[in-house]
Amino acid sequence: ASASAPSRPSGPSALRLPIAWVLGFTFAMHGMCYFAMSSWLPTLLQERSGLSADLAGLCVSVFMALGIVGPLLLSAAMKLRGVSLSLLMLVLTSGWLVCMVLLLTAPKLWLAALLVGGMVQGATFTMIVTFGVHVARDEQHSRGIQAVLQTIGFAGAALGPVLIGGVRDATGSWTAALGVLVVVATALVALGATASVMLRNHDRALAGAAHG
């Protein structure tokens, strides 16, 4: 009989794994940015940047299409020597922050914001899922982690369009609404950095156990 492959040591369930919760809230912040953009981008570009309805609609199509390109580029970047998951997480979450800051402070740079946001929106989701897979002990554990992070993530993400639309209607302008998205994107960067620290600690613990 063939020998079985060594398995990772047992540990807490997904619900008791801190990084699963951190990734869930990271996903929630990312989802709030994504769903707010995909819901309100046409109106935002017309009212704040002066685009026509047709051009604004085309911009949404471009934004969505870039969501396919981003993960493909991410896959290539992950194969590069010296490029860590933590670095990619920082780049992607920071991209969301750049997008929101540009929309808030420089409406005329709407194209740059659109391109940056479009490129990172699909890739950020892929990176969050990749973090969850990386820390899982086995396939069953991975499914549990994904269930935790996606449950938290989609619940938070659903608030994005409602919150941004409510702030915009209450204030009568996009300034406050975009300010909220800047705060959300800042939280996304911080949560992504926290997840990265946890990931590195996880890898060091595994390396120590392997050499212990």
PDB file of C-alpha atoms in Angstrom:
ATOM      1  CA  ALA A   1       0.000   0.000   0.000  1.00  0.00           C
ATOM      2  CA  SER A   2       1.270   3.463  -0.780  1.00  0.00           C
ATOM      3  CA  ALA A   3       2.082   5.842   2.009  1.00  0.00           C
ATOM      4  CA  SER A   4      -0.349   8.693   2.520  1.00  0.00           C
ATOM      5  CA  ALA A   5       0.829  12.263   1.933  1.00  0.00           C
ATOM      6  CA  PRO A   6       1.638  14.267   5.062  1.00  0.00           C
ATOM      7  CA  SER A   7      -1.139  16.571   6.148  1.00  0.00           C
ATOM      8  CA  ARG A   8      -1.061  19.869   7.954  1.00  0.00           C
ATOM      9  CA  PRO A   9      -1.556  19.750  11.695  1.00  0.00           C
ATOM     10  CA  SER A  10      -5.093  20.042  12.939  1.00  0.00           C
ATOM     11  CA  GLY A  11      -6.275  23.404  14.189  1.00  0.00           C
ATOM     12  CA  PRO A  12      -9.345  25.495  14.879  1.00  0.00           C
ATOM     13  CA  SER A  13     -12.409  25.344  12.678  1.00  0.00           C
ATOM     14  CA  ALA A  14     -12.985  28.084  10.138  1.00  0.00           C
ATOM     15  CA  LEU A  15     -15.373  29.905  12.463  1.00  0.00           C
ATOM     16  CA  ARG A  16     -12.649  30.110  15.106  1.00  0.00           C
ATOM     17  CA  LEU A  17      -9.924  31.176  12.699  1.00  0.00           C
ATOM     18  CA  PRO A  18      -9.221  34.930  13.068  1.00  0.00           C
ATOM     19  CA  ILE A  19      -7.933  35.351   9.522  1.00  0.00           C
ATOM     20  CA  ALA A  20     -11.213  34.002   8.127  1.00  0.00           C
ATOM     21  CA  TRP A  21     -13.076  36.833   9.859  1.00  0.00           C
ATOM     22  CA  VAL A  22     -10.516  39.427   8.812  1.00  0.00           C
ATOM     23  CA  LEU A  23     -10.805  38.232   5.216  1.00  0.00           C
ATOM     24  CA  GLY A  24     -14.588  38.390   5.548  1.00  0.00           C
ATOM     25  CA  PHE A  25     -14.489  42.043   6.560  1.00  0.00           C
ATOM     26  CA  THR A  26     -11.888  42.705   3.855  1.00  0.00           C
ATOM     27  CA  PHE A  27     -14.296  41.204   1.347  1.00  0.00           C
ATOM     28  CA  ALA A  28     -17.121  43.323   2.781  1.00  0.00           C
ATOM     29  CA  MET A  29     -15.175  46.552   2.239  1.00  0.00           C
ATOM     30  CA  HIS A  30     -14.173  45.458  -1.257  1.00  0.00           C
ATOM     31  CA  GLY A  31     -17.770  44.506  -2.023  1.00  0.00           C
ATOM     32  CA  MET A  32     -19.076  47.842  -0.799  1.00  0.00           C
ATOM     33  CA  CYS A  33     -16.713  49.607  -3.188  1.00  0.00           C
ATOM     34  CA  TYR A  34     -17.580  47.323  -6.080  1.00  0.00           C
ATOM     35  CA  PHE A  35     -21.355  47.295  -5.733  1.00  0.00           C
ATOM     36  CA  ALA A  36     -21.507  51.022  -5.046  1.00  0.00           C
ATOM     37  CA  MET A  37     -19.477  51.688  -8.188  1.00  0.00           C
ATOM     38  CA  SER A  38     -21.382  49.288 -10.408  1.00  0.00           C
ATOM     39  CA  SER A  39     -24.725  50.687  -9.188  1.00  0.00           C
ATOM     40  CA  TRP A  40     -23.998  54.413  -9.154  1.00  0.00           C
ATOM     41  CA  LEU A  41     -21.160  54.908 -11.659  1.00  0.00           C
ATOM     42  CA  PRO A  42     -23.370  56.066 -14.583  1.00  0.00           C
ATOM     43  CA  THR A  43     -25.169  58.661 -12.465  1.00  0.00           C
ATOM     44  CA  LEU A  44     -21.926  59.747 -10.795  1.00  0.00           C
ATOM     45  CA  LEU A  45     -20.140  60.298 -14.104  1.00  0.00           C
ATOM     46  CA  GLN A  46     -23.053  62.278 -15.542  1.00  0.00           C
ATOM     47  CA  GLU A  47     -23.639  64.509 -12.526  1.00  0.00           C
ATOM     48  CA  ARG A  48     -20.067  65.025 -11.322  1.00  0.00           C
ATOM     49  CA  SER A  49     -17.909  64.678 -14.440  1.00  0.00           C
ATOM     50  CA  GLY A  50     -20.374  65.958 -17.046  1.00  0.00           C
ATOM     51  CA  LEU A  51     -20.488  62.852 -19.235  1.00  0.00           C
ATOM     52  CA  SER A  52     -23.430  62.111 -21.498  1.00  0.00           C
ATOM     53  CA  ALA A  53     -25.732  59.222 -20.637  1.00  0.00           C
ATOM     54  CA  ASP A  54     -24.382  57.160 -23.548  1.00  0.00           C
ATOM     55  CA  LEU A  55     -20.746  57.714 -22.618  1.00  0.00           C
ATOM     56  CA  ALA A  56     -21.435  57.007 -18.951  1.00  0.00           C
ATOM     57  CA  GLY A  57     -23.111  53.748 -19.916  1.00  0.00           C
ATOM     58  CA  LEU A  58     -20.120  52.806 -22.055  1.00  0.00           C
ATOM     59  CA  CYS A  59     -17.840  53.513 -19.107  1.00  0.00           C
ATOM     60  CA  VAL A  60     -19.749  51.028 -16.979  1.00  0.00           C
ATOM     61  CA  SER A  61     -19.253  48.395 -19.684  1.00  0.00           C
ATOM     62  CA  VAL A  62     -15.512  49.118 -19.715  1.00  0.00           C
ATOM     63  CA  PHE A  63     -15.402  48.951 -15.903  1.00  0.00           C
ATOM     64  CA  MET A  64     -17.053  45.526 -15.962  1.00  0.00           C
ATOM     65  CA  ALA A  65     -14.835  44.242 -18.775  1.00  0.00           C
ATOM     66  CA  LEU A  66     -11.699  45.248 -16.888  1.00  0.00           C
ATOM     67  CA  GLY A  67     -12.910  43.022 -14.080  1.00  0.00           C
ATOM     68  CA  ILE A  68     -12.031  40.084 -16.344  1.00  0.00           C
ATOM     69  CA  VAL A  69      -8.611  41.442 -17.295  1.00  0.00           C
ATOM     70  CA  GLY A  70      -7.511  42.136 -13.708  1.00  0.00           C
ATOM     71  CA  PRO A  71      -7.536  38.512 -12.477  1.00  0.00           C
ATOM     72  CA  LEU A  72      -5.648  37.396 -15.585  1.00  0.00           C
ATOM     73  CA  LEU A  73      -2.887  39.915 -14.886  1.00  0.00           C
ATOM     74  CA  LEU A  74      -2.939  38.907 -11.224  1.00  0.00           C
ATOM     75  CA  SER A  75      -2.383  35.282 -12.160  1.00  0.00           C
ATOM     76  CA  ALA A  76       0.665  36.290 -14.185  1.00  0.00           C
ATOM     77  CA  ALA A  77       1.981  38.526 -11.378  1.00  0.00           C
ATOM     78  CA  MET A  78       1.699  35.697  -8.843  1.00  0.00           C
ATOM     79  CA  LYS A  79       4.172  33.672 -10.913  1.00  0.00           C
ATOM     80  CA  LEU A  80       6.849  36.356 -10.823  1.00  0.00           C
ATOM     81  CA  ARG A  81       9.837  35.725  -8.587  1.00  0.00           C
ATOM     82  CA  GLY A  82       9.910  37.900  -5.489  1.00  0.00           C
ATOM     83  CA  VAL A  83       6.252  38.920  -5.721  1.00  0.00           C
ATOM     84  CA  SER A  84       4.456  37.906  -2.537  1.00  0.00           C
ATOM     85  CA  LEU A  85       0.757  37.539  -1.842  1.00  0.00           C
ATOM     86  CA  SER A  86       1.085  40.294   0.764  1.00  0.00           C
ATOM     87  CA  LEU A  87       2.538  42.717  -1.776  1.00  0.00           C
ATOM     88  CA  LEU A  88      -0.225  41.974  -4.265  1.00  0.00           C
ATOM     89  CA  MET A  89      -2.879  42.461  -1.598  1.00  0.00           C
ATOM     90  CA  LEU A  90      -1.395  45.874  -0.764  1.00  0.00           C
ATOM     91  CA  VAL A  91      -1.281  46.921  -4.422  1.00  0.00           C
ATOM     92  CA  LEU A  92      -4.860  45.852  -5.097  1.00  0.00           C
ATOM     93  CA  THR A  93      -6.469  47.335  -2.009  1.00  0.00           C
ATOM     94  CA  SER A  94      -4.494  50.543  -2.511  1.00  0.00           C
ATOM     95  CA  GLY A  95      -5.834  50.633  -6.058  1.00  0.00           C
ATOM     96  CA  TRP A  96      -9.368  50.865  -4.710  1.00  0.00           C
ATOM     97  CA  LEU A  97      -8.295  53.735  -2.467  1.00  0.00           C
ATOM     98  CA  VAL A  98      -6.667  55.566  -5.396  1.00  0.00           C
ATOM     99  CA  CYS A  99      -9.853  55.115  -7.426  1.00  0.00           C
ATOM    100  CA  MET A 100     -12.058  56.612  -4.715  1.00  0.00           C
ATOM    101  CA  VAL A 101      -9.695  59.493  -3.944  1.00  0.00           C
ATOM    102  CA  LEU A 102      -9.561  60.417  -7.633  1.00  0.00           C
ATOM    103  CA  LEU A 103     -13.338  60.388  -7.939  1.00  0.00           C
ATOM    104  CA  LEU A 104     -13.634  62.588  -4.846  1.00  0.00           C
ATOM    105  CA  THR A 105     -10.857  65.098  -5.475  1.00  0.00           C
ATOM    106  CA  ALA A 106     -10.371  65.122  -9.254  1.00  0.00           C
ATOM    107  CA  PRO A 107     -13.621  64.554 -11.193  1.00  0.00           C
ATOM    108  CA  LYS A 108     -11.862  65.345 -14.461  1.00  0.00           C
ATOM    109  CA  LEU A 109      -9.623  62.327 -13.929  1.00  0.00           C
ATOM    110  CA  TRP A 110     -12.634  60.017 -14.135  1.00  0.00           C
ATOM    111  CA  LEU A 111     -10.959  57.870 -16.802  1.00  0.00           C
ATOM    112  CA  ALA A 112      -7.951  57.147 -14.583  1.00  0.00           C
ATOM    113  CA  ALA A 113     -10.266  56.272 -11.701  1.00  0.00           C
ATOM    114  CA  LEU A 114     -12.307  54.040 -13.985  1.00  0.00           C
ATOM    115  CA  LEU A 115      -9.259  52.170 -15.270  1.00  0.00           C
ATOM    116  CA  VAL A 116      -7.707  51.681 -11.830  1.00  0.00           C
ATOM    117  CA  GLY A 117     -10.971  50.620 -10.219  1.00  0.00           C
ATOM    118  CA  GLY A 118     -11.835  48.326 -13.084  1.00  0.00           C
ATOM    119  CA  MET A 119      -8.477  46.585 -12.997  1.00  0.00           C
ATOM    120  CA  VAL A 120      -8.508  45.948  -9.250  1.00  0.00           C
ATOM    121  CA  GLN A 121     -12.148  45.027  -8.710  1.00  0.00           C
ATOM    122  CA  GLY A 122     -11.986  41.455  -9.999  1.00  0.00           C
ATOM    123  CA  ALA A 123      -8.402  40.900  -8.904  1.00  0.00           C
ATOM    124  CA  THR A 124      -9.085  41.957  -5.304  1.00  0.00           C
ATOM    125  CA  PHE A 125     -11.829  39.351  -4.971  1.00  0.00           C
ATOM    126  CA  THR A 126      -9.475  36.721  -6.407  1.00  0.00           C
ATOM    127  CA  MET A 127      -6.729  37.712  -3.978  1.00  0.00           C
ATOM    128  CA  ILE A 128      -9.022  37.514  -0.942  1.00  0.00           C
ATOM    129  CA  VAL A 129     -10.154  34.023  -1.967  1.00  0.00           C
ATOM    130  CA  THR A 130      -6.517  33.037  -2.577  1.00  0.00           C
ATOM    131  CA  PHE A 131      -5.591  34.080   0.960  1.00  0.00           C
ATOM    132  CA  GLY A 132      -8.356  31.833   2.289  1.00  0.00           C
ATOM    133  CA  VAL A 133      -7.152  28.872   0.248  1.00  0.00           C
ATOM    134  CA  HIS A 134      -3.543  29.473   1.296  1.00  0.00           C
ATOM    135  CA  VAL A 135      -4.228  29.166   5.025  1.00  0.00           C
ATOM    136  CA  ALA A 136      -6.565  26.180   4.768  1.00  0.00           C
ATOM    137  CA  ARG A 137      -5.392  22.805   6.098  1.00  0.00           C
ATOM    138  CA  ASP A 138      -7.309  20.804   3.513  1.00  0.00           C
ATOM    139  CA  GLU A 139     -10.211  21.047   1.079  1.00  0.00           C
ATOM    140  CA  GLN A 140     -12.886  20.791   3.762  1.00  0.00           C
ATOM    141  CA  HIS A 141     -11.220  23.499   5.833  1.00  0.00           C
ATOM    142  CA  SER A 142     -10.932  25.660   2.715  1.00  0.00           C
ATOM    143  CA  ARG A 143     -14.664  25.358   2.079  1.00  0.00           C
ATOM    144  CA  GLY A 144     -15.340  26.432   5.652  1.00  0.00           C
ATOM    145  CA  ILE A 145     -13.079  29.467   5.359  1.00  0.00           C
ATOM    146  CA  GLN A 146     -14.688  30.477   2.075  1.00  0.00           C
ATOM    147  CA  ALA A 147     -18.135  30.134   3.630  1.00  0.00           C
ATOM    148  CA  VAL A 148     -17.174  32.423   6.524  1.00  0.00           C
ATOM    149  CA  LEU A 149     -15.485  35.086   4.441  1.00  0.00           C
ATOM    150  CA  GLN A 150     -18.145  35.134   1.718  1.00  0.00           C
ATOM    151  CA  THR A 151     -21.053  35.203   4.165  1.00  0.00           C
ATOM    152  CA  ILE A 152     -19.580  38.203   5.957  1.00  0.00           C
ATOM    153  CA  GLY A 153     -18.428  39.716   2.690  1.00  0.00           C
ATOM    154  CA  PHE A 154     -21.669  39.611   0.763  1.00  0.00           C
ATOM    155  CA  ALA A 155     -23.679  40.762   3.784  1.00  0.00           C
ATOM    156  CA  GLY A 156     -21.486  43.853   4.074  1.00  0.00           C
ATOM    157  CA  ALA A 157     -21.260  44.377   0.328  1.00  0.00           C
ATOM    158  CA  ALA A 158     -25.032  44.572   0.017  1.00  0.00           C
ATOM    159  CA  LEU A 159     -24.953  47.758   2.100  1.00  0.00           C
ATOM    160  CA  GLY A 160     -22.770  49.596  -0.413  1.00  0.00           C
ATOM    161  CA  PRO A 161     -25.331  50.845  -2.966  1.00  0.00           C
ATOM    162  CA  VAL A 162     -27.932  51.607  -0.290  1.00  0.00           C
ATOM    163  CA  LEU A 163     -25.494  53.509   1.923  1.00  0.00           C
ATOM    164  CA  ILE A 164     -23.973  55.551  -0.888  1.00  0.00           C
ATOM    165  CA  GLY A 165     -27.348  56.311  -2.448  1.00  0.00           C
ATOM    166  CA  GLY A 166     -28.734  57.334   0.935  1.00  0.00           C
ATOM    167  CA  VAL A 167     -25.842  59.672   1.684  1.00  0.00           C
ATOM    168  CA  ARG A 168     -26.061  61.200  -1.765  1.00  0.00           C
ATOM    169  CA  ASP A 169     -29.826  61.789  -1.455  1.00  0.00           C
ATOM    170  CA  ALA A 170     -29.502  63.168   2.066  1.00  0.00           C
ATOM    171  CA  THR A 171     -26.771  65.661   1.170  1.00  0.00           C
ATOM    172  CA  GLY A 172     -27.779  66.436  -2.396  1.00  0.00           C
ATOM    173  CA  SER A 173     -24.239  65.964  -3.728  1.00  0.00           C
ATOM    174  CA  TRP A 174     -21.650  63.290  -4.331  1.00  0.00           C
ATOM    175  CA  THR A 175     -18.966  64.782  -2.103  1.00  0.00           C
ATOM    176  CA  ALA A 176     -20.098  63.159   1.135  1.00  0.00           C
ATOM    177  CA  ALA A 177     -20.962  59.878  -0.590  1.00  0.00           C
ATOM    178  CA  LEU A 178     -17.523  59.643  -2.148  1.00  0.00           C
ATOM    179  CA  GLY A 179     -16.000  60.603   1.186  1.00  0.00           C
ATOM    180  CA  VAL A 180     -17.713  57.560   2.684  1.00  0.00           C
ATOM    181  CA  LEU A 181     -16.211  55.399  -0.058  1.00  0.00           C
ATOM    182  CA  VAL A 182     -12.754  56.810   0.670  1.00  0.00           C
ATOM    183  CA  VAL A 183     -13.218  55.762   4.308  1.00  0.00           C
ATOM    184  CA  VAL A 184     -14.396  52.310   3.203  1.00  0.00           C
ATOM    185  CA  ALA A 185     -11.408  51.935   0.871  1.00  0.00           C
ATOM    186  CA  THR A 186      -9.052  53.046   3.653  1.00  0.00           C
ATOM    187  CA  ALA A 187     -10.527  50.356   5.888  1.00  0.00           C
ATOM    188  CA  LEU A 188     -10.028  47.895   3.035  1.00  0.00           C
ATOM    189  CA  VAL A 189      -6.311  48.730   2.865  1.00  0.00           C
ATOM    190  CA  ALA A 190      -5.966  48.347   6.646  1.00  0.00           C
ATOM    191  CA  LEU A 191      -7.826  45.027   6.710  1.00  0.00           C
ATOM    192  CA  GLY A 192      -5.816  43.728   3.779  1.00  0.00           C
ATOM    193  CA  ALA A 193      -2.607  44.648   5.602  1.00  0.00           C
ATOM    194  CA  THR A 194      -3.853  42.870   8.730  1.00  0.00           C
ATOM    195  CA  ALA A 195      -4.664  39.745   6.711  1.00  0.00           C
ATOM    196  CA  SER A 196      -1.175  39.904   5.201  1.00  0.00           C
ATOM    197  CA  VAL A 197       0.442  39.981   8.646  1.00  0.00           C
ATOM    198  CA  MET A 198      -1.669  36.990   9.660  1.00  0.00           C
ATOM    199  CA  LEU A 199      -0.687  35.167   6.479  1.00  0.00           C
ATOM    200  CA  ARG A 200       3.020  35.702   7.112  1.00  0.00           C
ATOM    201  CA  ASN A 201       2.632  34.533  10.727  1.00  0.00           C
ATOM    202  CA  HIS A 202       0.797  31.459   9.467  1.00  0.00           C
ATOM    203  CA  ASP A 203       3.596  30.640   7.030  1.00  0.00           C
ATOM    204  CA  ARG A 204       6.281  31.142   9.691  1.00  0.00           C
ATOM    205  CA  ALA A 205       4.405  28.832  12.068  1.00  0.00           C
ATOM    206  CA  LEU A 206       4.184  26.135   9.400  1.00  0.00           C
ATOM    207  CA  ALA A 207       7.867  26.499   8.591  1.00  0.00           C
ATOM    208  CA  GLY A 208       8.748  26.260  12.271  1.00  0.00           C
ATOM    209  CA  ALA A 209       6.623  23.146  12.694  1.00  0.00           C
ATOM    210  CA  ALA A 210       8.235  21.532   9.658  1.00  0.00           C
ATOM    211  CA  HIS A 211      11.725  22.100  11.069  1.00  0.00           C
ATOM    212  CA  GLY A 212      10.824  21.487  14.687  1.00  0.00           C
TER     213      GLY A 212
END
